[in-house]
Structure formats: structure tokens, C-alpha cells
PDB file of C-alpha atoms and ligand atoms in Angstrom:
ATOM      1  CA  MET A   1      -4.450 -29.705   9.179  1.00  0.00           C
ATOM      2  CA  SER A   2      -3.697 -30.848   6.045  1.00  0.00           C
ATOM      3  CA  ASN A   3      -0.405 -28.415   5.429  1.00  0.00           C
ATOM      4  CA  SER A   4      -0.764 -27.548   1.527  1.00  0.00           C
ATOM      5  CA  VAL A   5       0.252 -24.372   0.016  1.00  0.00           C
ATOM      6  CA  PRO A   6      -2.658 -22.120  -0.724  1.00  0.00           C
ATOM      7  CA  GLU A   7      -3.387 -22.815  -5.312  1.00  0.00           C
ATOM      8  CA  LEU A   8      -4.102 -19.333  -7.046  1.00  0.00           C
ATOM      9  CA  LEU A   9      -6.885 -19.425  -9.765  1.00  0.00           C
ATOM     10  CA  ASN A  10      -5.070 -17.488 -12.238  1.00  0.00           C
ATOM     11  CA  PRO A  11      -2.710 -19.008 -14.126  1.00  0.00           C
ATOM     12  CA  ASN A  12      -0.056 -15.902 -15.720  1.00  0.00           C
ATOM     13  CA  LEU A  13       1.598 -16.042 -12.868  1.00  0.00           C
ATOM     14  CA  LYS A  14       3.506 -19.494 -13.578  1.00  0.00           C
ATOM     15  CA  ALA A  15       4.673 -17.209 -16.375  1.00  0.00           C
ATOM     16  CA  MET A  16       5.837 -14.136 -14.140  1.00  0.00           C
ATOM     17  CA  PRO A  17       9.357 -14.002 -13.574  1.00  0.00           C
ATOM     18  CA  SER A  18       8.944 -11.514 -11.217  1.00  0.00           C
ATOM     19  CA  ASP A  19       6.135 -10.092  -9.038  1.00  0.00           C
ATOM     20  CA  TYR A  20       5.890  -6.208  -7.435  1.00  0.00           C
ATOM     21  CA  LEU A  21       3.194  -6.790  -4.560  1.00  0.00           C
ATOM     22  CA  TYR A  22       3.006  -2.670  -5.204  1.00  0.00           C
ATOM     23  CA  HIS A  23       1.260  -1.877  -2.137  1.00  0.00           C
ATOM     24  CA  LEU A  24       2.823  -3.369   0.305  1.00  0.00           C
ATOM     25  CA  ASP A  25       6.220  -2.493  -1.982  1.00  0.00           C
ATOM     26  CA  ILE A  26       7.410  -5.963  -1.304  1.00  0.00           C
ATOM     27  CA  ASN A  27       9.728  -7.280  -4.677  1.00  0.00           C
ATOM     28  CA  VAL A  28       8.771 -10.643  -5.763  1.00  0.00           C
ATOM     29  CA  ALA A  29      12.259 -10.477  -7.742  1.00  0.00           C
ATOM     30  CA  ASN A  30      12.525 -14.039  -9.102  1.00  0.00           C
ATOM     31  CA  THR A  31       8.891 -16.167  -9.075  1.00  0.00           C
ATOM     32  CA  ASN A  32      11.208 -19.756 -10.054  1.00  0.00           C
ATOM     33  CA  ASP A  33      12.962 -19.038  -7.035  1.00  0.00           C
ATOM     34  CA  THR A  34      11.145 -17.592  -3.911  1.00  0.00           C
ATOM     35  CA  SER A  35      13.459 -17.854  -1.462  1.00  0.00           C
ATOM     36  CA  ASP A  36      13.707 -14.593  -0.256  1.00  0.00           C
ATOM     37  CA  ILE A  37      10.420 -14.676   0.553  1.00  0.00           C
ATOM     38  CA  GLN A  38      10.478 -17.615   2.346  1.00  0.00           C
ATOM     39  CA  GLN A  39      12.680 -17.320   4.677  1.00  0.00           C
ATOM     40  CA  ARG A  40      11.213 -13.644   5.441  1.00  0.00           C
ATOM     41  CA  PHE A  41       7.168 -15.305   5.348  1.00  0.00           C
ATOM     42  CA  GLY A  42       7.002 -18.715   5.128  1.00  0.00           C
ATOM     43  CA  ASP A  43       7.011 -19.335   8.654  1.00  0.00           C
ATOM     44  CA  VAL A  44       3.462 -16.904   8.883  1.00  0.00           C
ATOM     45  CA  LYS A  45       0.526 -19.265   9.649  1.00  0.00           C
ATOM     46  CA  VAL A  46      -2.548 -16.353  10.832  1.00  0.00           C
ATOM     47  CA  VAL A  47      -2.989 -13.512   9.172  1.00  0.00           C
ATOM     48  CA  CYS A  48      -5.285 -10.366  10.285  1.00  0.00           C
ATOM     49  CA  MET A  49      -6.275  -7.192   8.691  1.00  0.00           C
ATOM     50  CA  GLY A  50      -8.119  -4.779  10.418  1.00  0.00           C
ATOM     51  CA  GLY A  51      -8.748  -1.017   9.396  1.00  0.00           C
ATOM     52  CA  THR A  52      -6.275   1.056  10.466  1.00  0.00           C
ATOM     53  CA  GLY A  53      -2.822   0.492  10.871  1.00  0.00           C
ATOM     54  CA  SER A  54      -2.839   2.542  14.545  1.00  0.00           C
ATOM     55  CA  ARG A  55      -5.379  -1.019  14.983  1.00  0.00           C
ATOM     56  CA  MET A  56      -2.616  -3.115  13.141  1.00  0.00           C
ATOM     57  CA  ARG A  57       0.469  -1.870  15.084  1.00  0.00           C
ATOM     58  CA  ALA A  58      -1.565  -2.947  18.898  1.00  0.00           C
ATOM     59  CA  LEU A  59      -2.774  -5.696  17.863  1.00  0.00           C
ATOM     60  CA  ALA A  60       0.433  -6.527  17.002  1.00  0.00           C
ATOM     61  CA  VAL A  61       1.639  -5.275  19.963  1.00  0.00           C
ATOM     62  CA  TYR A  62      -0.440  -7.324  21.941  1.00  0.00           C
ATOM     63  CA  LEU A  63      -0.261 -10.879  19.908  1.00  0.00           C
ATOM     64  CA  SER A  64       3.188 -10.176  20.457  1.00  0.00           C
ATOM     65  CA  GLU A  65       2.583 -10.807  24.649  1.00  0.00           C
ATOM     66  CA  VAL A  66       0.451 -13.034  24.005  1.00  0.00           C
ATOM     67  CA  LEU A  67       2.518 -15.456  21.893  1.00  0.00           C
ATOM     68  CA  GLY A  68       5.754 -14.598  24.426  1.00  0.00           C
ATOM     69  CA  LEU A  69       7.576 -13.577  21.764  1.00  0.00           C
ATOM     70  CA  PRO A  70      10.532 -11.196  22.654  1.00  0.00           C
ATOM     71  CA  ASP A  71       9.740  -8.082  22.536  1.00  0.00           C
ATOM     72  CA  SER A  72       7.910  -6.481  19.503  1.00  0.00           C
ATOM     73  CA  SER A  73       6.571  -3.194  22.162  1.00  0.00           C
ATOM     74  CA  ASP A  74       8.041  -0.772  18.592  1.00  0.00           C
ATOM     75  CA  PRO A  75       7.035  -3.697  15.449  1.00  0.00           C
ATOM     76  CA  GLU A  76       8.656  -2.016  11.880  1.00  0.00           C
ATOM     77  CA  ASP A  77       5.959  -1.518   9.628  1.00  0.00           C
ATOM     78  CA  LEU A  78       7.234  -3.419   6.690  1.00  0.00           C
ATOM     79  CA  CYS A  79       5.149  -2.035   4.118  1.00  0.00           C
ATOM     80  CA  ALA A  80       6.316   1.895   5.900  1.00  0.00           C
ATOM     81  CA  ARG A  81       7.377   2.905   2.116  1.00  0.00           C
ATOM     82  CA  GLY A  82       4.225   2.062  -0.132  1.00  0.00           C
ATOM     83  CA  HIS A  83       2.720   4.833   1.574  1.00  0.00           C
ATOM     84  CA  ARG A  84      -1.001   3.216   1.652  1.00  0.00           C
ATOM     85  CA  TYR A  85      -0.892   0.268   3.987  1.00  0.00           C
ATOM     86  CA  ALA A  86       0.537  -1.040   7.308  1.00  0.00           C
ATOM     87  CA  MET A  87       1.857  -4.622   8.145  1.00  0.00           C
ATOM     88  CA  TYR A  88       3.805  -6.031  11.174  1.00  0.00           C
ATOM     89  CA  LYS A  89       5.065  -9.475  11.812  1.00  0.00           C
ATOM     90  CA  VAL A  90       5.029 -11.276  14.714  1.00  0.00           C
ATOM     91  CA  GLY A  91       6.172 -14.448  14.927  1.00  0.00           C
ATOM     92  CA  PRO A  92       4.179 -16.509  12.937  1.00  0.00           C
ATOM     93  CA  VAL A  93       1.359 -13.812  12.706  1.00  0.00           C
ATOM     94  CA  LEU A  94       1.210 -10.688   9.906  1.00  0.00           C
ATOM     95  CA  CYS A  95      -1.522  -7.691  10.693  1.00  0.00           C
ATOM     96  CA  CYS A  96      -2.243  -5.522   8.184  1.00  0.00           C
ATOM     97  CA  SER A  97      -4.197  -2.772   7.769  1.00  0.00           C
ATOM     98  CA  HIS A  98      -6.895  -2.718   4.577  1.00  0.00           C
ATOM     99  CA  GLY A  99      -8.709   0.590   4.543  1.00  0.00           C
ATOM    100  CA  VAL A 100     -12.233   1.107   4.425  1.00  0.00           C
ATOM    101  CA  GLY A 101     -14.509  -1.368   2.697  1.00  0.00           C
ATOM    102  CA  SER A 102     -14.209  -3.797   0.366  1.00  0.00           C
ATOM    103  CA  SER A 103     -12.108  -2.257  -3.405  1.00  0.00           C
ATOM    104  CA  THR A 104      -9.695  -0.646  -0.679  1.00  0.00           C
ATOM    105  CA  PHE A 105      -9.132  -4.522   1.055  1.00  0.00           C
ATOM    106  CA  SER A 106      -9.908  -6.424  -2.199  1.00  0.00           C
ATOM    107  CA  VAL A 107      -6.001  -4.702  -3.612  1.00  0.00           C
ATOM    108  CA  VAL A 108      -3.620  -6.030  -0.259  1.00  0.00           C
ATOM    109  CA  LEU A 109      -6.304  -9.241  -0.546  1.00  0.00           C
ATOM    110  CA  HIS A 110      -4.675  -9.903  -3.301  1.00  0.00           C
ATOM    111  CA  GLU A 111      -1.470  -9.269  -2.374  1.00  0.00           C
ATOM    112  CA  LEU A 112      -1.065 -10.635   0.325  1.00  0.00           C
ATOM    113  CA  LEU A 113      -2.922 -14.130  -0.444  1.00  0.00           C
ATOM    114  CA  LYS A 114      -0.031 -13.530  -3.881  1.00  0.00           C
ATOM    115  CA  LEU A 115       2.927 -13.165  -1.402  1.00  0.00           C
ATOM    116  CA  VAL A 116       1.485 -16.043   0.997  1.00  0.00           C
ATOM    117  CA  LYS A 117       1.420 -18.303  -1.990  1.00  0.00           C
ATOM    118  CA  TYR A 118       5.269 -17.143  -2.558  1.00  0.00           C
ATOM    119  CA  ALA A 119       5.990 -18.202   0.811  1.00  0.00           C
ATOM    120  CA  GLY A 120       4.425 -21.218   0.457  1.00  0.00           C
ATOM    121  CA  CYS A 121       2.640 -20.711   3.406  1.00  0.00           C
ATOM    122  CA  GLN A 122       1.260 -23.800   4.820  1.00  0.00           C
ATOM    123  CA  ASP A 123      -2.560 -23.525   5.340  1.00  0.00           C
ATOM    124  CA  PRO A 124      -2.283 -20.008   6.530  1.00  0.00           C
ATOM    125  CA  ILE A 125      -5.894 -18.352   8.291  1.00  0.00           C
ATOM    126  CA  PHE A 126      -6.945 -15.282   7.138  1.00  0.00           C
ATOM    127  CA  LEU A 127      -8.814 -13.233   9.579  1.00  0.00           C
ATOM    128  CA  ARG A 128     -10.469  -9.795   9.708  1.00  0.00           C
ATOM    129  CA  ILE A 129     -10.763  -7.879  13.349  1.00  0.00           C
ATOM    130  CA  GLY A 130     -13.098  -4.838  13.046  1.00  0.00           C
ATOM    131  CA  THR A 131     -15.638  -2.368  14.117  1.00  0.00           C
ATOM    132  CA  CYS A 132     -18.950  -2.534  12.358  1.00  0.00           C
ATOM    133  CA  GLY A 133     -22.233  -1.033  13.304  1.00  0.00           C
ATOM    134  CA  GLY A 134     -24.919  -3.906  15.242  1.00  0.00           C
ATOM    135  CA  LEU A 135     -28.385  -4.806  15.268  1.00  0.00           C
ATOM    136  CA  GLY A 136     -30.297  -5.783  18.126  1.00  0.00           C
ATOM    137  CA  VAL A 137     -27.415  -6.398  19.924  1.00  0.00           C
ATOM    138  CA  PRO A 138     -25.474  -3.757  23.191  1.00  0.00           C
ATOM    139  CA  PRO A 139     -22.668  -1.685  21.234  1.00  0.00           C
ATOM    140  CA  GLY A 140     -19.220  -3.450  22.934  1.00  0.00           C
ATOM    141  CA  THR A 141     -20.905  -6.410  21.241  1.00  0.00           C
ATOM    142  CA  VAL A 142     -18.388  -8.605  19.133  1.00  0.00           C
ATOM    143  CA  VAL A 143     -19.546 -10.835  16.680  1.00  0.00           C
ATOM    144  CA  VAL A 144     -18.202 -13.661  14.791  1.00  0.00           C
ATOM    145  CA  THR A 145     -18.975 -13.914  11.060  1.00  0.00           C
ATOM    146  CA  LYS A 146     -20.876 -17.172   9.696  1.00  0.00           C
ATOM    147  CA  ASP A 147     -22.809 -15.615   6.398  1.00  0.00           C
ATOM    148  CA  ALA A 148     -21.616 -12.383   5.031  1.00  0.00           C
ATOM    149  CA  PHE A 149     -24.555 -10.785   2.638  1.00  0.00           C
ATOM    150  CA  ASN A 150     -23.753  -8.089   0.766  1.00  0.00           C
ATOM    151  CA  GLY A 151     -26.367  -5.262   0.638  1.00  0.00           C
ATOM    152  CA  LEU A 152     -28.439  -6.677  -2.049  1.00  0.00           C
ATOM    153  CA  LEU A 153     -29.359  -9.206   1.281  1.00  0.00           C
ATOM    154  CA  ARG A 154     -28.159 -12.063  -0.452  1.00  0.00           C
ATOM    155  CA  ASN A 155     -25.610 -14.235   0.692  1.00  0.00           C
ATOM    156  CA  GLU A 156     -23.123 -13.856  -2.056  1.00  0.00           C
ATOM    157  CA  HIS A 157     -20.384 -10.404  -3.173  1.00  0.00           C
ATOM    158  CA  GLU A 158     -21.476  -9.041  -6.743  1.00  0.00           C
ATOM    159  CA  ILE A 159     -18.388  -7.617  -9.012  1.00  0.00           C
ATOM    160  CA  ALA A 160     -18.195  -6.150 -11.710  1.00  0.00           C
ATOM    161  CA  ILE A 161     -15.354  -8.112 -14.087  1.00  0.00           C
ATOM    162  CA  LEU A 162     -14.503  -6.963 -17.970  1.00  0.00           C
ATOM    163  CA  GLY A 163     -18.070  -5.037 -18.164  1.00  0.00           C
ATOM    164  CA  GLN A 164     -19.816  -7.792 -16.701  1.00  0.00           C
ATOM    165  CA  ARG A 165     -21.453  -8.840 -13.489  1.00  0.00           C
ATOM    166  CA  VAL A 166     -20.183 -11.693 -11.810  1.00  0.00           C
ATOM    167  CA  VAL A 167     -21.688 -13.658  -8.438  1.00  0.00           C
ATOM    168  CA  ARG A 168     -19.870 -15.176  -5.678  1.00  0.00           C
ATOM    169  CA  PRO A 169     -21.089 -17.126  -2.708  1.00  0.00           C
ATOM    170  CA  ALA A 170     -19.291 -15.408   0.494  1.00  0.00           C
ATOM    171  CA  LYS A 171     -19.015 -18.305   3.334  1.00  0.00           C
ATOM    172  CA  PHE A 172     -16.871 -18.024   5.938  1.00  0.00           C
ATOM    173  CA  SER A 173     -15.353 -21.431   7.034  1.00  0.00           C
ATOM    174  CA  GLU A 174     -17.637 -23.618   9.623  1.00  0.00           C
ATOM    175  CA  GLU A 175     -13.948 -24.858  11.234  1.00  0.00           C
ATOM    176  CA  VAL A 176     -13.378 -21.232  11.638  1.00  0.00           C
ATOM    177  CA  ILE A 177     -15.938 -19.823  13.328  1.00  0.00           C
ATOM    178  CA  LYS A 178     -16.216 -23.131  15.556  1.00  0.00           C
ATOM    179  CA  ASP A 179     -12.562 -22.727  16.712  1.00  0.00           C
ATOM    180  CA  ILE A 180     -13.435 -19.093  17.130  1.00  0.00           C
ATOM    181  CA  MET A 181     -16.600 -19.348  19.444  1.00  0.00           C
ATOM    182  CA  ALA A 182     -14.504 -22.182  21.364  1.00  0.00           C
ATOM    183  CA  TYR A 183     -10.828 -20.915  22.561  1.00  0.00           C
ATOM    184  CA  GLY A 184     -12.073 -16.652  21.186  1.00  0.00           C
ATOM    185  CA  VAL A 185     -15.084 -16.205  24.032  1.00  0.00           C
ATOM    186  CA  GLU A 186     -14.694 -17.000  27.835  1.00  0.00           C
ATOM    187  CA  ALA A 187     -16.606 -17.379  30.651  1.00  0.00           C
ATOM    188  CA  LYS A 188     -15.112 -13.968  32.434  1.00  0.00           C
ATOM    189  CA  ASP A 189     -15.191 -11.996  29.076  1.00  0.00           C
ATOM    190  CA  SER A 190     -17.694  -8.240  30.084  1.00  0.00           C
ATOM    191  CA  PHE A 191     -18.158  -8.410  26.808  1.00  0.00           C
ATOM    192  CA  GLN A 192     -20.517 -10.753  24.907  1.00  0.00           C
ATOM    193  CA  THR A 193     -19.596 -12.425  21.663  1.00  0.00           C
ATOM    194  CA  VAL A 194     -22.288 -14.352  19.261  1.00  0.00           C
ATOM    195  CA  SER A 195     -21.693 -15.669  16.030  1.00  0.00           C
ATOM    196  CA  GLY A 196     -24.334 -13.712  13.681  1.00  0.00           C
ATOM    197  CA  ASN A 197     -24.355 -12.914  10.178  1.00  0.00           C
ATOM    198  CA  THR A 198     -22.708  -9.831   8.495  1.00  0.00           C
ATOM    199  CA  MET A 199     -24.362  -7.331   5.831  1.00  0.00           C
ATOM    200  CA  GLY A 200     -21.032  -5.665   4.107  1.00  0.00           C
ATOM    201  CA  THR A 201     -22.397  -3.040   2.479  1.00  0.00           C
ATOM    202  CA  ASP A 202     -20.306  -1.024  -0.363  1.00  0.00           C
ATOM    203  CA  CYS A 203     -21.590   2.919   1.772  1.00  0.00           C
ATOM    204  CA  PHE A 204     -21.101   3.463   4.490  1.00  0.00           C
ATOM    205  CA  TYR A 205     -24.968   5.444   4.732  1.00  0.00           C
ATOM    206  CA  GLU A 206     -27.264   5.288   1.748  1.00  0.00           C
ATOM    207  CA  GLY A 207     -26.514   1.038   1.455  1.00  0.00           C
ATOM    208  CA  GLN A 208     -26.716   0.885   5.243  1.00  0.00           C
ATOM    209  CA  GLY A 209     -29.763   2.704   5.334  1.00  0.00           C
ATOM    210  CA  ARG A 210     -28.537   5.738   7.873  1.00  0.00           C
ATOM    211  CA  THR A 211     -30.851   8.829   7.368  1.00  0.00           C
ATOM    212  CA  ASP A 212     -27.909  11.421   7.668  1.00  0.00           C
ATOM    213  CA  GLY A 213     -25.291  11.102   4.835  1.00  0.00           C
ATOM    214  CA  ALA A 214     -25.120  13.723   1.827  1.00  0.00           C
ATOM    215  CA  ILE A 215     -28.083  12.455   0.159  1.00  0.00           C
ATOM    216  CA  CYS A 216     -31.147  10.106   1.714  1.00  0.00           C
ATOM    217  CA  GLU A 217     -34.276   9.888  -0.624  1.00  0.00           C
ATOM    218  CA  TYR A 218     -35.738   7.515   1.657  1.00  0.00           C
ATOM    219  CA  SER A 219     -38.049   7.250   4.514  1.00  0.00           C
ATOM    220  CA  ASP A 220     -37.026   6.375   8.898  1.00  0.00           C
ATOM    221  CA  GLU A 221     -40.260   4.311   8.338  1.00  0.00           C
ATOM    222  CA  ASP A 222     -38.257   2.328   4.747  1.00  0.00           C
ATOM    223  CA  LYS A 223     -35.600   2.978   6.342  1.00  0.00           C
ATOM    224  CA  MET A 224     -36.930   0.624   9.910  1.00  0.00           C
ATOM    225  CA  THR A 225     -38.026  -1.905   7.656  1.00  0.00           C
ATOM    226  CA  PHE A 226     -35.175  -3.343   5.596  1.00  0.00           C
ATOM    227  CA  LEU A 227     -32.714  -3.199   8.772  1.00  0.00           C
ATOM    228  CA  LYS A 228     -36.611  -5.153  11.187  1.00  0.00           C
ATOM    229  CA  LYS A 229     -35.937  -7.440   6.924  1.00  0.00           C
ATOM    230  CA  CYS A 230     -32.030  -7.656   7.244  1.00  0.00           C
ATOM    231  CA  HIS A 231     -32.553  -8.786  11.201  1.00  0.00           C
ATOM    232  CA  SER A 232     -34.421 -11.096  10.522  1.00  0.00           C
ATOM    233  CA  LEU A 233     -32.191 -12.812   8.350  1.00  0.00           C
ATOM    234  CA  GLY A 234     -29.555 -13.735  11.425  1.00  0.00           C
ATOM    235  CA  ILE A 235     -28.169 -10.519  10.293  1.00  0.00           C
ATOM    236  CA  LEU A 236     -26.438  -9.427  13.401  1.00  0.00           C
ATOM    237  CA  ASN A 237     -23.536  -6.349  12.420  1.00  0.00           C
ATOM    238  CA  ILE A 238     -23.438  -4.841   9.610  1.00  0.00           C
ATOM    239  CA  GLU A 239     -20.257  -3.753   7.880  1.00  0.00           C
ATOM    240  CA  MET A 240     -17.757  -2.844   4.523  1.00  0.00           C
ATOM    241  CA  GLU A 241     -16.030  -5.602   3.706  1.00  0.00           C
ATOM    242  CA  ALA A 242     -17.577  -8.883   4.664  1.00  0.00           C
ATOM    243  CA  SER A 243     -18.862 -10.410   1.812  1.00  0.00           C
ATOM    244  CA  MET A 244     -15.857  -9.778  -0.459  1.00  0.00           C
ATOM    245  CA  PHE A 245     -13.466 -11.026   2.088  1.00  0.00           C
ATOM    246  CA  ALA A 246     -15.576 -14.220   2.132  1.00  0.00           C
ATOM    247  CA  SER A 247     -15.954 -14.810  -1.437  1.00  0.00           C
ATOM    248  CA  VAL A 248     -12.258 -14.512  -2.270  1.00  0.00           C
ATOM    249  CA  THR A 249     -11.672 -16.389   0.181  1.00  0.00           C
ATOM    250  CA  GLN A 250     -13.930 -19.242  -0.484  1.00  0.00           C
ATOM    251  CA  LYS A 251     -12.880 -19.370  -4.212  1.00  0.00           C
ATOM    252  CA  VAL A 252      -9.024 -19.633  -3.362  1.00  0.00           C
ATOM    253  CA  GLY A 253      -9.775 -22.006  -0.732  1.00  0.00           C
ATOM    254  CA  VAL A 254      -8.468 -20.030   2.162  1.00  0.00           C
ATOM    255  CA  LYS A 255      -9.738 -20.573   5.640  1.00  0.00           C
ATOM    256  CA  ALA A 256     -11.444 -16.509   6.946  1.00  0.00           C
ATOM    257  CA  GLY A 257     -13.032 -15.692   9.756  1.00  0.00           C
ATOM    258  CA  ASP A 258     -14.217 -12.129  10.285  1.00  0.00           C
ATOM    259  CA  VAL A 259     -14.560 -10.772  14.172  1.00  0.00           C
ATOM    260  CA  CYS A 260     -16.051  -7.084  15.057  1.00  0.00           C
ATOM    261  CA  VAL A 261     -17.561  -5.523  17.806  1.00  0.00           C
ATOM    262  CA  THR A 262     -20.301  -3.319  17.080  1.00  0.00           C
ATOM    263  CA  ILE A 263     -19.836   0.464  18.109  1.00  0.00           C
ATOM    264  CA  ILE A 264     -23.802   1.481  17.557  1.00  0.00           C
ATOM    265  CA  ASN A 265     -27.266   0.031  17.879  1.00  0.00           C
ATOM    266  CA  ARG A 266     -28.758   0.807  14.681  1.00  0.00           C
ATOM    267  CA  LEU A 267     -32.006  -0.091  15.631  1.00  0.00           C
ATOM    268  CA  ASN A 268     -32.073   3.083  18.085  1.00  0.00           C
ATOM    269  CA  GLY A 269     -30.337   5.269  15.385  1.00  0.00           C
ATOM    270  CA  ASP A 270     -27.346   6.381  12.590  1.00  0.00           C
ATOM    271  CA  GLN A 271     -25.160   8.632  14.329  1.00  0.00           C
ATOM    272  CA  VAL A 272     -21.865   6.920  16.266  1.00  0.00           C
ATOM    273  CA  THR A 273     -22.603   8.039  20.259  1.00  0.00           C
ATOM    274  CA  ILE A 274     -19.818   6.138  22.184  1.00  0.00           C
ATOM    275  CA  THR A 275     -16.573   8.242  23.458  1.00  0.00           C
ATOM    276  CA  MET A 276     -13.946   7.729  21.749  1.00  0.00           C
ATOM    277  CA  ASP A 277     -12.051   6.129  25.247  1.00  0.00           C
ATOM    278  CA  GLN A 278     -15.155   3.435  25.355  1.00  0.00           C
ATOM    279  CA  LYS A 279     -14.606   2.804  21.353  1.00  0.00           C
ATOM    280  CA  HIS A 280     -10.832   2.137  21.768  1.00  0.00           C
ATOM    281  CA  GLU A 281     -11.990   0.207  24.588  1.00  0.00           C
ATOM    282  CA  PHE A 282     -14.225  -1.833  22.579  1.00  0.00           C
ATOM    283  CA  GLU A 283     -11.703  -2.286  19.869  1.00  0.00           C
ATOM    284  CA  LYS A 284     -10.011  -4.168  21.948  1.00  0.00           C
ATOM    285  CA  ARG A 285     -12.434  -6.854  22.523  1.00  0.00           C
ATOM    286  CA  PRO A 286     -11.524  -8.679  19.051  1.00  0.00           C
ATOM    287  CA  PHE A 287      -8.336  -8.590  20.528  1.00  0.00           C
ATOM    288  CA  LEU A 288      -8.758 -10.499  23.314  1.00  0.00           C
ATOM    289  CA  VAL A 289     -10.901 -12.811  20.878  1.00  0.00           C
ATOM    290  CA  VAL A 290      -8.620 -13.098  18.239  1.00  0.00           C
ATOM    291  CA  GLY A 291      -5.529 -14.278  20.476  1.00  0.00           C
ATOM    292  CA  ARG A 292      -6.997 -16.742  22.067  1.00  0.00           C
ATOM    293  CA  TYR A 293      -7.464 -18.924  19.009  1.00  0.00           C
ATOM    294  CA  ILE A 294      -4.570 -17.944  17.719  1.00  0.00           C
ATOM    295  CA  LYS A 295      -2.777 -19.022  20.712  1.00  0.00           C
ATOM    296  CA  LYS A 296      -4.795 -21.847  20.815  1.00  0.00           C
ATOM    297  CA  LEU A 297      -4.409 -23.071  17.279  1.00  0.00           C
ATOM    298  CA  LEU A 298      -0.473 -22.675  17.060  1.00  0.00           C
ATOM    299  CA  LEU A 299      -0.069 -24.859  19.991  1.00  0.00           C
ATOM    300  CA  HIS A 300      -1.271 -27.810  17.762  1.00  0.00           C
TER     301      HIS A 300
HETATM  302  C1  R2B B   1     -16.640  -0.635   9.647  1.00  0.00           C
HETATM  303  O1  R2B B   1     -15.319   0.656  10.028  1.00  0.00           O
HETATM  304  C2  R2B B   1     -15.824   1.620   9.322  1.00  0.00           C
HETATM  305  C3  R2B B   1     -16.402   2.315   9.090  1.00  0.00           C
HETATM  306  O2  R2B B   1     -16.348   3.307   9.442  1.00  0.00           O
HETATM  307  C4  R2B B   1     -15.801   0.045   8.013  1.00  0.00           C
HETATM  308  O3  R2B B   1     -14.314  -0.558   7.400  1.00  0.00           O
HETATM  309  C5  R2B B   1     -16.963  -0.516   8.580  1.00  0.00           C
HETATM  310  O4  R2B B   1     -16.980  -2.292   7.848  1.00  0.00           O
END
């Protein structure tokens, strides 16, 4: 590891005497002396993010067992007062919720990147642990994202900035993908873990070609043509965050990975039909994969 603190791409930050990470409810009172933030968060090596606060709490409890940390069966939500996101710290790992989709995720991602910068964290790795729709893989399959495509089927992320369309590449760290596949997967697993491309859309219904939203102006045949085209691009899963997540982390040079479990095979339909019990069991699968990877990572 190179041991470097992430360099953010905003010269204005240096001129700000203080910085309130509003959605996390963390106040960096003095940006020239962040020793309090360093004391609280300086040891962070991995930032895990996932949709819901309850899943991130469960992940925190699970990781504390896996990492052999002192009892963390009731971890404290460090962002409770912000009422937006939930964040737990277990040893050198942060587990933080990001909501549904890129817009809620990007808010907390910007603030988490600033947090690790102010805390002086060395080479932190950012991971998304989520659920998704699958393409041609059975429900319950864990997909580790290679390239992130947007809803236009491009391996990039598009964002409107100052009224202009800005397009950025969306690649995850090859090293992180390789290590997750090498250390996170075990032959005895009762489920498959595969590495493939992911499409991150801005809409769960029309953006993902579903025919069961409040609006649908295409045929079932159009939908299948689209999904098959996705599949031909090596896209094995569809969610709502990958392209933004890959592009922001790539832009600031922070290593990141996206590990999601499929809860439906979209080539067979649009409605999620698994039971809630099955869903909860499936949601634990990325925990296993990521838990083993983090354990190995922290040994180095
Ligand atoms: C997967 O699950 C959520 C939508 O139900 C969204 O966050 C995603 O990408």
C-alpha cells in the first residue's frame, strides 16, 4: 500500500475555516487542526455503504464478530441526529447507509470522502454492499462489478453541472475486484459469486425497462430487446448507484468496489417475488464475501 491520504479535487476546501458535514451531522470545526476528527476516524481503512440503515447496522454487528472486535452488538448510530443517514464504526470500518439511487448516495459520498480526508485516513477503500436485479443469473447470485454502465449503456457517468452535461469515466479499481474475488469467495459457499458489468440507472421502473411502473410507453418486446442488449455487454446486474459511485471515486483516486446480491432475474420478469425471509438471507451473502475480503485486507 502506498499510504496516502486522498487528495480531493476542490481548492475551495483549503480556504474554508470550518466544514459542517451537514447530512452526517459531523462538524469539522477547524479545518487547519482536525485532530479531533483524526482521533475519532483516523484509523478508518474501509468505508462500507449500503441502502438502508438497518442493513448497515447488521453489517457493523457482523463485521465486529468477523474481525474479533470487542462486543459491538448495539453499535451507536453516529449520524442519528442528522435524521438522514445512519453510520456505525466498528474498529477501522465505517458502515454508512446511502438511500436509494445515485442522488442520495452522492450526497453522503461527498461528505464521507471529505471525512476521510479531514481524518487523515491512509488509502481508505470504499465499498458498496447492496441489492440489485440480475440479468441471466439466478436470484441470490453475488455480483462484483467490473465496469459500471449508465442507463444509456455507456461505461461512464453523466451529471449536469452548472447547466452543462459533464461525462466522466466509471471504472472500479481492478485491484479491489481481484482481491474481493480472491479472498471473498470460498468454494464451500452455497451461492455463486461472479464478476461482471453493472448498469446503474436513475430510475427503478422505466430506467430499468420495467413494464410495471406508473408509466410505460414501450412493449414487452422492446424491453426484452433492451435487456438482451445489456446482457450482451456483459451486464449481469442492474442497480441505481454503480456509475455515479465508480466515477466519483475514480475521479478522486479512491479505490472502490461494488458488491451486490441479485434478488430477481430480470430476463424472467419485473416483479420481485422472493419472500422477505429469502431477501434477508440473500442480503447476508455480500456480508460474507466482503467480510472475508476486509479481514484479509486488514491483515496486511
Ligand atoms: C437496488 O435496490 C434499490 C431499489 O430497490 C436501489 O438502491 C438499488 O440499486
